[in-house]
Coordinates of C-alpha atoms in Angstrom, one line a residue:
Chain A
X23 CA 65.1 168.0 74.9
X24 CA 68.5 166.7 74.5
X25 CA 68.2 166.5 78.5
X26 CA 65.1 164.0 77.7
X27 CA 66.8 161.9 75.0
X28 CA 69.9 161.3 76.8
X29 CA 67.5 160.4 79.7
X30 CA 66.3 157.6 78.1
X31 CA 69.8 156.9 76.2
X32 CA 70.3 156.5 80.6
X33 CA 67.5 154.6 82.1
X34 CA 68.0 152.1 78.5
X35 CA 71.7 151.5 79.2
X36 CA 70.8 151.2 83.2
X37 CA 68.2 148.6 82.2
X38 CA 70.7 146.6 79.8
X39 CA 73.2 146.6 82.7
X40 CA 70.8 145.6 85.5
X41 CA 68.7 142.8 83.6
X42 CA 71.7 140.7 83.1
X43 CA 73.0 141.3 86.2
X44 CA 69.5 140.3 87.2
X45 CA 69.6 136.9 85.6
X46 CA 72.5 135.5 87.3
X47 CA 70.6 135.6 90.3
X48 CA 69.6 132.6 92.9
X49 CA 67.3 129.8 92.2
X50 CA 65.8 130.5 95.3
X51 CA 63.3 133.5 95.8
X52 CA 61.3 134.6 98.6
X53 CA 57.9 135.8 98.6
X54 CA 56.3 136.9 102.1
X55 CA 52.3 136.6 102.3
X56 CA 52.3 140.4 104.4
X57 CA 55.8 142.1 105.1
X58 CA 53.4 144.0 107.5
X59 CA 52.3 141.3 109.8
X60 CA 49.9 142.6 112.8
X61 CA 51.1 141.4 116.2
X62 CA 51.0 137.6 116.6
X63 CA 50.4 137.4 113.4
X64 CA 51.4 134.6 111.8
X65 CA 52.2 134.9 107.8
X66 CA 53.6 132.8 105.0
X67 CA 56.6 132.9 103.2
X68 CA 57.4 131.0 100.0
X69 CA 60.3 130.2 98.6
X70 CA 59.8 129.4 94.8
X71 CA 62.6 127.1 94.0
X72 CA 64.8 127.0 90.6
X73 CA 66.8 123.7 89.0
X74 CA 67.9 122.7 91.9
X75 CA 68.1 118.8 92.2
X76 CA 69.1 117.8 95.5
X77 CA 70.3 121.1 97.7
X78 CA 69.0 123.1 100.8
X79 CA 67.9 126.0 102.0
X80 CA 68.8 128.2 105.3
X81 CA 66.4 130.6 106.7
X82 CA 67.0 132.8 109.6
X83 CA 64.2 134.9 111.1
X84 CA 64.7 138.1 112.8
X85 CA 64.5 138.2 116.8
X86 CA 61.0 137.9 118.2
X87 CA 59.8 136.0 114.9
X88 CA 59.1 131.8 115.2
X89 CA 59.3 129.1 113.0
X90 CA 55.4 127.8 113.0
X91 CA 54.8 125.2 110.2
X92 CA 55.7 124.0 106.1
X93 CA 54.3 122.3 104.2
X94 CA 57.6 120.8 103.5
X95 CA 57.7 116.8 105.0
X96 CA 58.5 116.9 108.5
X97 CA 61.2 114.8 107.8
X98 CA 63.7 117.6 105.7
X99 CA 62.6 120.6 107.9
X100 CA 65.0 120.8 111.1
X101 CA 64.7 123.8 113.5
X102 CA 68.0 125.5 115.4
X103 CA 67.1 128.6 116.4
X104 CA 66.1 131.3 114.7
X105 CA 67.1 128.8 112.1
X106 CA 65.5 126.6 109.7
X107 CA 67.0 123.9 107.4
X108 CA 65.0 122.6 104.5
X109 CA 66.2 119.6 102.8
X110 CA 65.3 120.5 98.8
X111 CA 64.8 117.4 96.6
X112 CA 63.8 118.6 93.5
X113 CA 60.5 120.7 95.3
X114 CA 60.0 124.0 93.4
X115 CA 58.3 125.3 96.0
X116 CA 58.3 126.1 99.8
X117 CA 56.3 127.0 101.7
X118 CA 56.6 128.0 105.7
X119 CA 54.5 130.1 108.1
X120 CA 56.4 132.7 110.6
X121 CA 54.3 134.0 113.9
X122 CA 55.6 137.8 114.6
X123 CA 56.2 138.7 117.6
X124 CA 54.4 141.4 119.7
X125 CA 56.1 144.5 117.7
X126 CA 59.9 144.5 116.1
X127 CA 61.0 144.5 112.5
X128 CA 63.6 142.8 111.1
X129 CA 65.4 140.7 108.1
X130 CA 64.8 137.5 106.9
X131 CA 67.9 136.1 105.1
X132 CA 68.9 133.0 104.2
X133 CA 71.5 130.7 101.6
X134 CA 71.2 128.0 99.7
X135 CA 73.7 125.3 98.0
X136 CA 73.2 123.3 95.0
X137 CA 74.5 120.0 96.0
X138 CA 74.8 118.7 92.5
X139 CA 75.9 122.0 90.3
X140 CA 78.1 122.7 93.3
X141 CA 76.8 126.2 93.6
X142 CA 76.1 128.1 96.9
X143 CA 74.9 131.7 97.6
X144 CA 72.6 133.6 99.4
X145 CA 68.5 134.8 99.0
X146 CA 67.9 138.3 99.0
X147 CA 66.6 139.7 102.0
X148 CA 63.0 140.5 103.0
X149 CA 62.2 143.4 105.7
X150 CA 59.2 142.8 108.0
X151 CA 58.1 145.2 110.2
X152 CA 55.4 144.2 112.9
X153 CA 52.0 146.9 111.7
X154 CA 55.1 148.4 108.9
X155 CA 56.6 149.7 112.1
X156 CA 60.1 149.1 111.2
X157 CA 62.6 149.8 113.8
X158 CA 65.5 150.7 112.8
X159 CA 68.9 148.0 113.5
X160 CA 66.4 146.2 115.0
X161 CA 66.6 142.2 113.4
X162 CA 69.0 143.0 110.9
X163 CA 72.1 140.6 109.3
X164 CA 74.5 140.7 111.8
X165 CA 78.2 143.0 110.6
X166 CA 79.3 139.1 109.1
X167 CA 75.8 138.9 107.5
X168 CA 76.2 141.8 106.1
X169 CA 79.8 141.5 104.9
X170 CA 78.9 138.6 103.1
X171 CA 77.2 140.2 100.2
X172 CA 75.8 138.0 97.0
X173 CA 78.4 138.0 94.0
X174 CA 74.8 140.0 92.0
X175 CA 74.8 142.9 94.8
X176 CA 78.6 143.0 93.5
X177 CA 78.0 143.6 90.4
X178 CA 75.0 145.9 90.1
X179 CA 77.4 148.2 92.4
X180 CA 79.9 148.1 89.7
X181 CA 77.7 148.1 87.0
X182 CA 76.3 152.0 88.6
X183 CA 79.8 152.9 89.0
X184 CA 80.6 152.7 85.9
X185 CA 77.4 153.8 84.4
X186 CA 78.1 156.8 86.4
X187 CA 82.1 157.1 85.3
X188 CA 80.6 156.8 81.7
X189 CA 78.0 159.5 82.3
X190 CA 80.9 162.1 84.1
X191 CA 83.4 161.4 81.2
X192 CA 80.1 162.3 79.2
X193 CA 79.9 165.6 80.2
Chain B
X21 CA 114.4 109.2 95.2
X22 CA 114.3 109.5 99.2
X23 CA 112.5 106.7 100.3
X24 CA 112.0 107.8 103.2
X25 CA 111.0 111.0 101.8
X26 CA 108.3 108.5 100.2
X27 CA 107.2 106.8 103.3
X28 CA 106.6 109.9 105.5
X29 CA 104.5 111.3 102.4
X30 CA 102.5 108.2 102.3
X31 CA 101.7 107.9 105.7
X32 CA 101.0 111.5 106.0
X33 CA 98.7 110.9 102.9
X34 CA 97.0 107.5 103.8
X35 CA 94.1 109.2 106.1
X36 CA 93.9 111.6 103.5
X37 CA 92.6 110.1 100.7
X38 CA 88.9 110.1 100.1
X39 CA 87.4 107.2 98.1
X40 CA 88.7 104.5 100.2
X41 CA 86.3 105.5 102.9
X42 CA 82.7 104.3 102.4
X43 CA 79.4 106.6 100.6
X44 CA 79.8 109.8 103.0
X45 CA 76.2 110.4 105.0
X46 CA 76.1 106.4 104.7
X47 CA 75.2 106.5 109.1
X48 CA 74.7 102.7 109.1
X49 CA 77.3 101.7 107.5
X50 CA 76.1 99.3 105.3
X51 CA 77.5 100.7 102.2
X52 CA 74.4 102.0 100.4
X53 CA 73.0 106.1 100.6
X54 CA 69.5 106.2 101.7
X55 CA 67.7 108.6 101.6
X56 CA 66.5 109.4 105.1
X57 CA 70.0 108.8 105.4
X58 CA 71.2 111.2 103.1
X59 CA 68.2 113.9 104.4
X60 CA 69.6 113.5 107.8
X61 CA 73.3 114.6 106.6
X62 CA 72.1 117.3 104.5
X63 CA 69.7 119.0 107.2
X64 CA 72.8 118.5 110.2
X65 CA 74.9 120.3 107.6
X66 CA 72.8 122.7 107.1
X67 CA 72.8 124.1 110.2
X68 CA 76.2 123.6 111.5
X69 CA 76.0 120.3 112.9
X70 CA 78.0 116.9 112.6
X71 CA 81.3 116.1 110.9
X72 CA 80.6 116.3 107.1
X73 CA 82.5 118.8 105.0
X74 CA 80.3 121.0 101.9
X75 CA 82.4 118.1 99.9
X76 CA 81.1 115.4 101.5
X77 CA 77.2 116.5 101.6
X78 CA 78.4 116.7 97.9
X79 CA 79.2 113.6 96.8
X80 CA 76.9 112.2 98.7
X81 CA 74.1 113.9 96.6
X82 CA 76.4 112.9 93.1
X83 CA 75.9 109.1 95.0
X84 CA 73.0 109.2 95.3
X85 CA 71.5 111.4 92.6
X86 CA 73.9 109.2 90.0
X87 CA 74.7 105.9 91.4
X88 CA 71.3 105.9 93.0
X89 CA 73.2 105.8 97.0
X90 CA 75.3 102.6 95.7
X91 CA 79.1 102.2 94.9
X92 CA 79.8 102.4 91.7
X93 CA 81.5 99.3 90.7
X94 CA 83.7 99.6 87.2
X95 CA 86.1 96.9 85.4
X96 CA 88.8 98.8 83.6
X97 CA 90.7 97.6 80.5
X98 CA 93.0 95.8 82.3
X99 CA 90.6 93.0 84.4
X100 CA 90.7 94.5 87.9
X101 CA 87.1 95.2 89.4
X102 CA 87.3 98.8 91.5
X103 CA 84.7 100.0 93.5
X104 CA 83.9 103.9 93.8
X105 CA 82.6 105.4 96.8
X106 CA 82.4 108.6 95.4
X107 CA 82.9 111.1 92.1
X108 CA 86.7 111.5 91.0
X109 CA 87.9 114.8 92.5
X110 CA 91.3 115.1 92.1
X111 CA 92.8 113.0 89.1
X112 CA 95.7 112.0 87.7
X113 CA 97.2 111.5 84.2
X114 CA 99.9 109.4 83.2
X115 CA 98.5 108.6 79.9
X116 CA 97.5 111.2 77.0
X117 CA 95.1 109.2 75.6
X118 CA 92.8 109.0 79.3
X119 CA 93.5 112.6 79.5
X120 CA 92.0 113.5 76.1
X121 CA 89.2 110.9 76.4
X122 CA 88.5 112.3 79.6
X123 CA 87.9 115.9 78.0
X124 CA 85.8 114.6 75.1
X125 CA 84.0 112.9 77.9
X126 CA 83.4 116.8 79.0
X127 CA 84.8 115.9 82.2
X128 CA 85.6 119.1 84.0
X129 CA 89.6 119.9 83.3
X130 CA 90.6 121.2 87.1
X131 CA 89.9 117.8 88.5
X132 CA 92.8 116.6 86.7
X133 CA 95.4 117.9 88.8
X134 CA 98.4 116.5 86.9
X135 CA 99.3 115.1 83.8
X136 CA 102.2 113.0 82.1
X137 CA 105.3 115.3 81.1
X138 CA 104.5 114.4 77.1
X139 CA 101.0 115.7 78.2
X140 CA 101.8 118.9 79.6
X141 CA 104.3 119.3 76.7
X142 CA 101.1 119.8 74.1
X143 CA 100.7 123.3 75.3
X144 CA 98.8 123.8 71.2
X145 CA 96.6 120.6 71.8
X146 CA 96.6 120.6 75.5
X147 CA 96.2 124.6 76.6
X148 CA 95.0 123.8 79.8
X149 CA 97.0 122.0 81.0
X150 CA 100.4 123.9 81.3
X151 CA 99.4 125.2 84.8
X152 CA 98.9 121.8 86.2
X153 CA 101.8 119.5 87.6
X154 CA 103.8 117.4 85.9
X155 CA 104.5 114.0 87.0
X156 CA 106.7 112.4 84.3
X157 CA 106.4 109.6 82.6
X158 CA 105.1 106.1 83.3
X159 CA 109.1 105.1 82.7
X160 CA 110.2 107.8 85.1
X161 CA 107.2 108.6 87.2
X162 CA 107.5 111.2 90.0
X163 CA 105.8 109.3 93.0
X164 CA 106.8 111.5 95.4
X165 CA 104.8 114.2 93.7
X166 CA 101.8 112.2 92.7
X167 CA 101.5 111.3 96.6
X168 CA 101.5 114.6 97.8
X169 CA 99.3 116.0 94.9
X170 CA 96.8 113.4 97.1
X171 CA 94.6 112.2 93.7
X172 CA 91.7 109.3 94.0
X173 CA 92.0 108.3 90.8
X174 CA 95.1 107.8 88.7
X175 CA 95.4 106.4 85.0
X176 CA 97.6 104.5 83.3
X177 CA 97.8 101.7 80.4
X178 CA 96.2 98.6 80.4
X179 CA 97.7 96.7 77.6
X180 CA 101.1 98.0 76.8
X181 CA 104.0 99.3 78.7
X182 CA 102.7 96.6 81.4
X183 CA 105.8 96.5 83.3
X184 CA 106.0 100.2 84.3
X185 CA 102.3 101.1 84.5
X186 CA 102.5 97.6 87.1
X187 CA 104.9 98.8 89.3
X188 CA 103.0 102.5 89.4
X189 CA 100.6 101.1 90.4
X190 CA 102.3 98.3 93.2
X191 CA 103.9 101.8 94.1
X192 CA 100.2 103.6 94.9
X193 CA 98.5 100.1 96.3
X194 CA 101.4 99.7 98.9
X195 CA 101.6 103.6 100.1
X196 CA 98.3 105.2 99.5
X197 CA 95.4 102.4 99.1
X198 CA 92.6 104.9 99.0
X199 CA 93.8 105.9 95.3
X200 CA 91.8 103.8 92.5
X201 CA 94.1 103.1 89.9
X202 CA 92.7 102.8 86.3
X203 CA 94.2 101.3 83.4
X204 CA 92.8 102.0 80.0
X205 CA 94.4 102.1 77.1
X206 CA 92.2 104.9 74.6
X207 CA 94.0 103.8 71.3
X208 CA 92.6 100.6 70.5
X209 CA 89.6 100.4 68.2
X210 CA 88.5 97.2 69.5
X211 CA 87.9 98.2 73.0
X212 CA 87.8 101.8 72.5
X213 CA 83.9 101.9 72.8
X214 CA 83.7 100.3 76.1
X215 CA 86.4 102.3 77.1
X216 CA 84.4 105.6 76.6
X217 CA 81.2 104.0 78.3
X218 CA 83.1 103.0 81.3
X219 CA 85.4 105.6 82.4
X220 CA 81.8 108.2 81.2
X221 CA 80.0 106.2 84.3
X222 CA 83.2 106.3 86.8
X223 CA 82.9 110.2 86.0
X224 CA 79.7 110.9 86.3
X225 CA 79.9 111.8 82.5
X226 CA 77.4 109.4 80.9
X227 CA 75.0 111.7 78.4
X228 CA 78.2 112.6 76.6
X229 CA 79.7 109.7 77.3
X230 CA 77.4 108.2 75.1
X231 CA 77.2 110.4 72.7
X232 CA 81.0 110.1 72.2
X233 CA 80.3 107.1 71.6
X234 CA 78.6 107.3 69.1
X235 CA 80.0 109.6 67.4
X236 CA 83.2 107.4 67.0
X237 CA 81.0 104.7 66.4
X238 CA 79.2 106.2 63.5
X239 CA 82.5 106.6 61.9
X240 CA 84.9 103.1 62.9
X241 CA 81.7 101.0 62.1
X242 CA 80.8 103.5 58.4
X243 CA 84.4 102.3 57.6
X244 CA 84.4 98.7 58.5
X245 CA 80.9 98.6 56.8
X246 CA 81.8 100.5 53.6
X247 CA 84.5 97.7 53.5
X248 CA 82.9 95.0 54.6
X249 CA 82.5 93.3 51.6
X250 CA 85.6 93.6 49.7
X251 CA 86.8 90.0 48.8
X252 CA 90.5 88.9 50.8
X253 CA 92.3 89.0 47.7
X254 CA 90.7 92.2 45.8
X255 CA 91.6 94.5 49.6
X256 CA 94.5 97.4 48.7
X257 CA 97.6 96.2 49.1
X258 CA 99.2 98.5 51.6
X259 CA 103.1 99.0 52.7
X260 CA 103.0 101.8 55.6
X261 CA 106.0 103.1 56.9
X262 CA 106.8 103.7 60.8
X263 CA 109.0 107.0 61.5
X264 CA 111.6 104.7 60.8
X265 CA 112.5 103.8 57.2
X266 CA 112.2 100.4 56.2
X267 CA 110.0 99.5 59.6
X268 CA 106.7 98.9 59.2
X269 CA 104.4 96.7 61.5
X270 CA 102.9 93.1 61.8
X271 CA 99.3 91.7 62.5
X272 CA 99.0 92.1 66.3
X273 CA 100.1 95.7 66.2
X274 CA 97.7 98.3 67.1
X275 CA 98.7 100.1 63.8
X276 CA 97.7 96.5 61.7
X277 CA 94.1 96.7 63.5
X278 CA 93.7 100.4 61.9
X279 CA 95.0 99.6 58.6
X280 CA 92.8 96.2 58.4
X281 CA 89.9 98.1 59.4
X282 CA 90.5 100.2 56.7
X283 CA 90.2 98.1 53.9
X284 CA 94.0 97.1 53.5
X285 CA 96.0 94.1 53.1
X286 CA 99.5 94.2 54.8
X287 CA 102.0 92.4 53.0
X288 CA 104.2 92.1 56.2
X289 CA 101.6 91.2 58.6
X290 CA 103.0 87.5 58.5
X291 CA 106.4 88.6 60.3
X292 CA 107.4 87.5 63.8
X293 CA 108.2 91.0 64.7
X294 CA 105.7 93.1 65.5
X295 CA 107.4 96.0 64.4
X296 CA 110.2 94.3 61.9
X297 CA 112.2 96.0 59.8
X298 CA 111.8 95.5 56.4
X299 CA 114.3 94.5 52.9
X300 CA 114.1 97.6 50.8
X301 CA 113.8 95.3 48.0
X302 CA 111.2 93.1 49.4
X303 CA 109.1 96.0 49.6
X304 CA 109.9 96.5 45.8
X305 CA 108.8 93.0 45.2
X306 CA 105.7 93.4 47.2
X307 CA 104.6 96.5 44.7
X308 CA 102.2 98.5 46.4
X309 CA 99.6 99.8 45.4
X310 CA 99.4 102.6 48.5
X311 CA 102.0 103.6 49.9
X312 CA 101.5 105.6 53.7
X313 CA 104.8 106.9 55.4
X314 CA 103.9 107.6 59.3
X315 CA 105.2 111.2 60.5
X316 CA 105.2 112.6 64.0
X317 CA 107.7 112.0 67.1
X318 CA 110.4 110.4 66.0
X319 CA 109.9 112.5 62.5
X320 CA 109.1 115.9 63.5
X321 CA 106.9 116.6 60.6
X322 CA 103.2 118.6 60.9
X323 CA 100.9 117.6 64.1
X324 CA 98.9 120.0 65.6
X325 CA 102.2 123.2 66.3
X326 CA 102.2 125.3 63.3
X327 CA 101.0 124.1 60.2
X328 CA 103.6 122.6 58.3
X329 CA 102.4 121.6 54.9
X330 CA 105.6 121.9 53.5
X331 CA 107.2 119.1 56.1
X332 CA 105.0 116.5 55.3
X333 CA 105.8 117.3 51.7
X334 CA 108.7 117.2 51.6
X335 CA 108.7 113.9 53.4
X336 CA 106.4 112.4 50.5
X337 CA 108.9 113.7 48.3
X338 CA 112.0 111.9 50.0
X339 CA 110.2 108.6 49.7
X340 CA 109.4 109.0 46.2
X341 CA 113.1 109.4 45.3
X342 CA 113.9 106.1 46.9
X343 CA 115.4 103.6 44.5
X344 CA 113.7 101.7 42.5
X345 CA 110.6 103.2 43.7
X346 CA 109.6 104.9 40.4
X347 CA 108.4 101.2 39.4
X348 CA 106.1 100.9 42.4
X349 CA 102.1 100.9 41.6
X350 CA 101.1 103.6 44.2
X351 CA 104.1 105.6 42.8
X352 CA 103.0 105.4 40.0
X353 CA 99.5 106.3 40.2
X354 CA 100.1 108.9 42.8
X355 CA 99.0 106.8 46.0
X356 CA 102.2 108.3 48.5
X357 CA 100.6 109.4 51.6
X358 CA 101.6 110.9 55.1
X359 CA 100.1 110.6 58.2
X360 CA 100.5 112.2 61.4
X361 CA 100.5 109.6 64.1
X362 CA 98.4 112.2 66.1
X363 CA 95.7 111.4 63.8
X364 CA 95.9 107.4 63.8
X365 CA 98.3 106.1 67.6
X366 CA 95.9 107.5 70.1
X367 CA 92.8 108.9 71.4
X368 CA 92.4 109.9 67.2
X369 CA 92.8 107.0 65.5
X370 CA 89.3 107.3 64.2
X371 CA 90.5 109.9 62.2
X372 CA 92.9 107.9 60.9
X373 CA 91.2 105.7 59.7
X374 CA 89.1 107.3 58.0
X375 CA 91.9 108.6 56.2
X376 CA 93.7 105.3 55.2
X377 CA 89.9 103.7 54.2
X378 CA 89.9 106.7 52.0
X379 CA 93.2 106.0 50.2
X380 CA 92.7 103.1 50.1
X381 CA 89.2 102.9 48.6
X382 CA 88.6 106.1 47.7
X383 CA 85.1 105.3 45.3
X384 CA 83.6 103.6 48.0
X385 CA 84.3 106.6 50.5
X386 CA 83.4 109.2 48.3
X387 CA 80.7 110.5 50.5
X388 CA 83.3 110.3 53.8
X389 CA 85.3 113.5 54.8
X390 CA 87.9 112.9 57.2
X391 CA 88.9 116.5 57.2
X392 CA 85.3 117.0 58.2
X393 CA 85.1 114.0 61.4
X394 CA 88.6 115.5 62.2
X395 CA 87.6 119.5 62.9
X396 CA 83.9 117.9 64.3
X397 CA 86.1 115.9 67.2
X398 CA 88.1 119.0 67.7
X399 CA 85.8 121.5 68.3
X400 CA 82.6 119.6 69.4
X401 CA 84.6 117.1 71.4
X402 CA 87.6 118.6 72.6
X403 CA 85.8 122.4 72.5
X404 CA 89.2 123.4 71.0
X405 CA 88.9 126.7 69.2
X406 CA 91.3 125.2 66.3
X407 CA 91.0 125.1 62.5
X408 CA 92.4 123.1 60.3
X409 CA 92.3 125.2 57.8
X410 CA 94.7 127.4 59.2
X411 CA 96.5 125.2 61.7
X412 CA 98.0 122.0 61.9
X413 CA 98.8 119.6 58.9
X414 CA 98.5 116.0 60.1
X415 CA 98.2 114.1 56.4
X416 CA 100.0 114.8 52.7
X417 CA 98.8 115.6 50.2

């Protein structure tokens, strides 16, 4: 009984610590029509953009995945290799298409910049794997990218450590 | 100062001052940043092409969003017209009044990279300035430091200490023409509302500037309206004394302007000197209905440091003990007041003017609460955690 109450308290504490951390997040949220496209399938990536008057987004596709078009105006898109740059002018959403390779997996990673608010950050990575077959290490961000974790990741880590320390102290 | 060193610093920095250049991203160089130019610059930046930095792109976005892609032309209080092609990011202020006004407007204080030595010393009122560079005073400016800081704008007075300010401007124009020299007084009722809006436009703080200008104007216009119908021969007769005993002011001085707005009549307004010394007997003969004594600076009593009301009380007591003053109407009616220059001489003059109006016409201004005006200013516009009930001393009684 006591253990159950303690667990509930632990969950509540975790929730209270995570919610504010999540709320400090990115103004750009990515969603995929599927994270497990078939070989050669074209799937859709949607970016929900919040409160960005003038800004930019750069998406980097995993190796083998190719940009296949967007609803964003042509003159506000620039493709360079695996990178796709979007100039944002008050848009609240950007949708683009990606063609999956015959096989392979990896993360779609992205960065955003709000030029008016003078802030920038990373969009959390989205894992994609052809037919759901995830090849460990394939298409993952480079070590340099991995090092550059977002502030929220660090906050979550600190929150977790504090919680563990607190629970340890209670025992 | 070592002239050669100053010259070397200037030569090194001439090319580095951003505000002199055009709008970043204006590819065709026609002086206007249009949407296609901006977008092309952004996309090139995002993929790591082109030579524009993040700050360049942020400035381009600012110009497009706030100035419709065009340079902003402003006319300062000295009458000079300046063109800004980018937002101000590195500001040096040689006047506490412009510094205070920037803070009223919500200008990011981290963009103020250096302040004058007096503001630097005011750790209670400008707590954020203690760590900033100190560029001295307008009479003894540290020009080498100013240039080394690579400011894009320097604030100077417009109509006072003009010789000293002109000299600073000439040195800046000669050594680093990219630095914009903005000249505003920020203490004169006649020009302050316009200055608020002009500085707000130059710094992109238009909304806040409008809000602050409305607050300021509501106080000052309320005072003007409250005294507008007082006939000249019924105006409250006031002897206003400067820090030095028997030194007052005549028409043309900033203090006299505030006294007249508050509906006061200055019997010494016609003196030839702007700040004349008056024969003690003449004060008695004028028989003022109200006496106001100024403290601060050369008469250190009160102000933002401490809560020394007793010092103001002592100042009043000393006045009351002057030979022959018991005969004055002001003394007989308990209308001898002490006011600190912090709330009458600078950007806060509207607070002091509200006190004057209240003292001159207590019935007309029964609803005016200068202390509440002061507190709102400090809390809402200066962003200070300063409680007038327990901190500072500005008026007595």
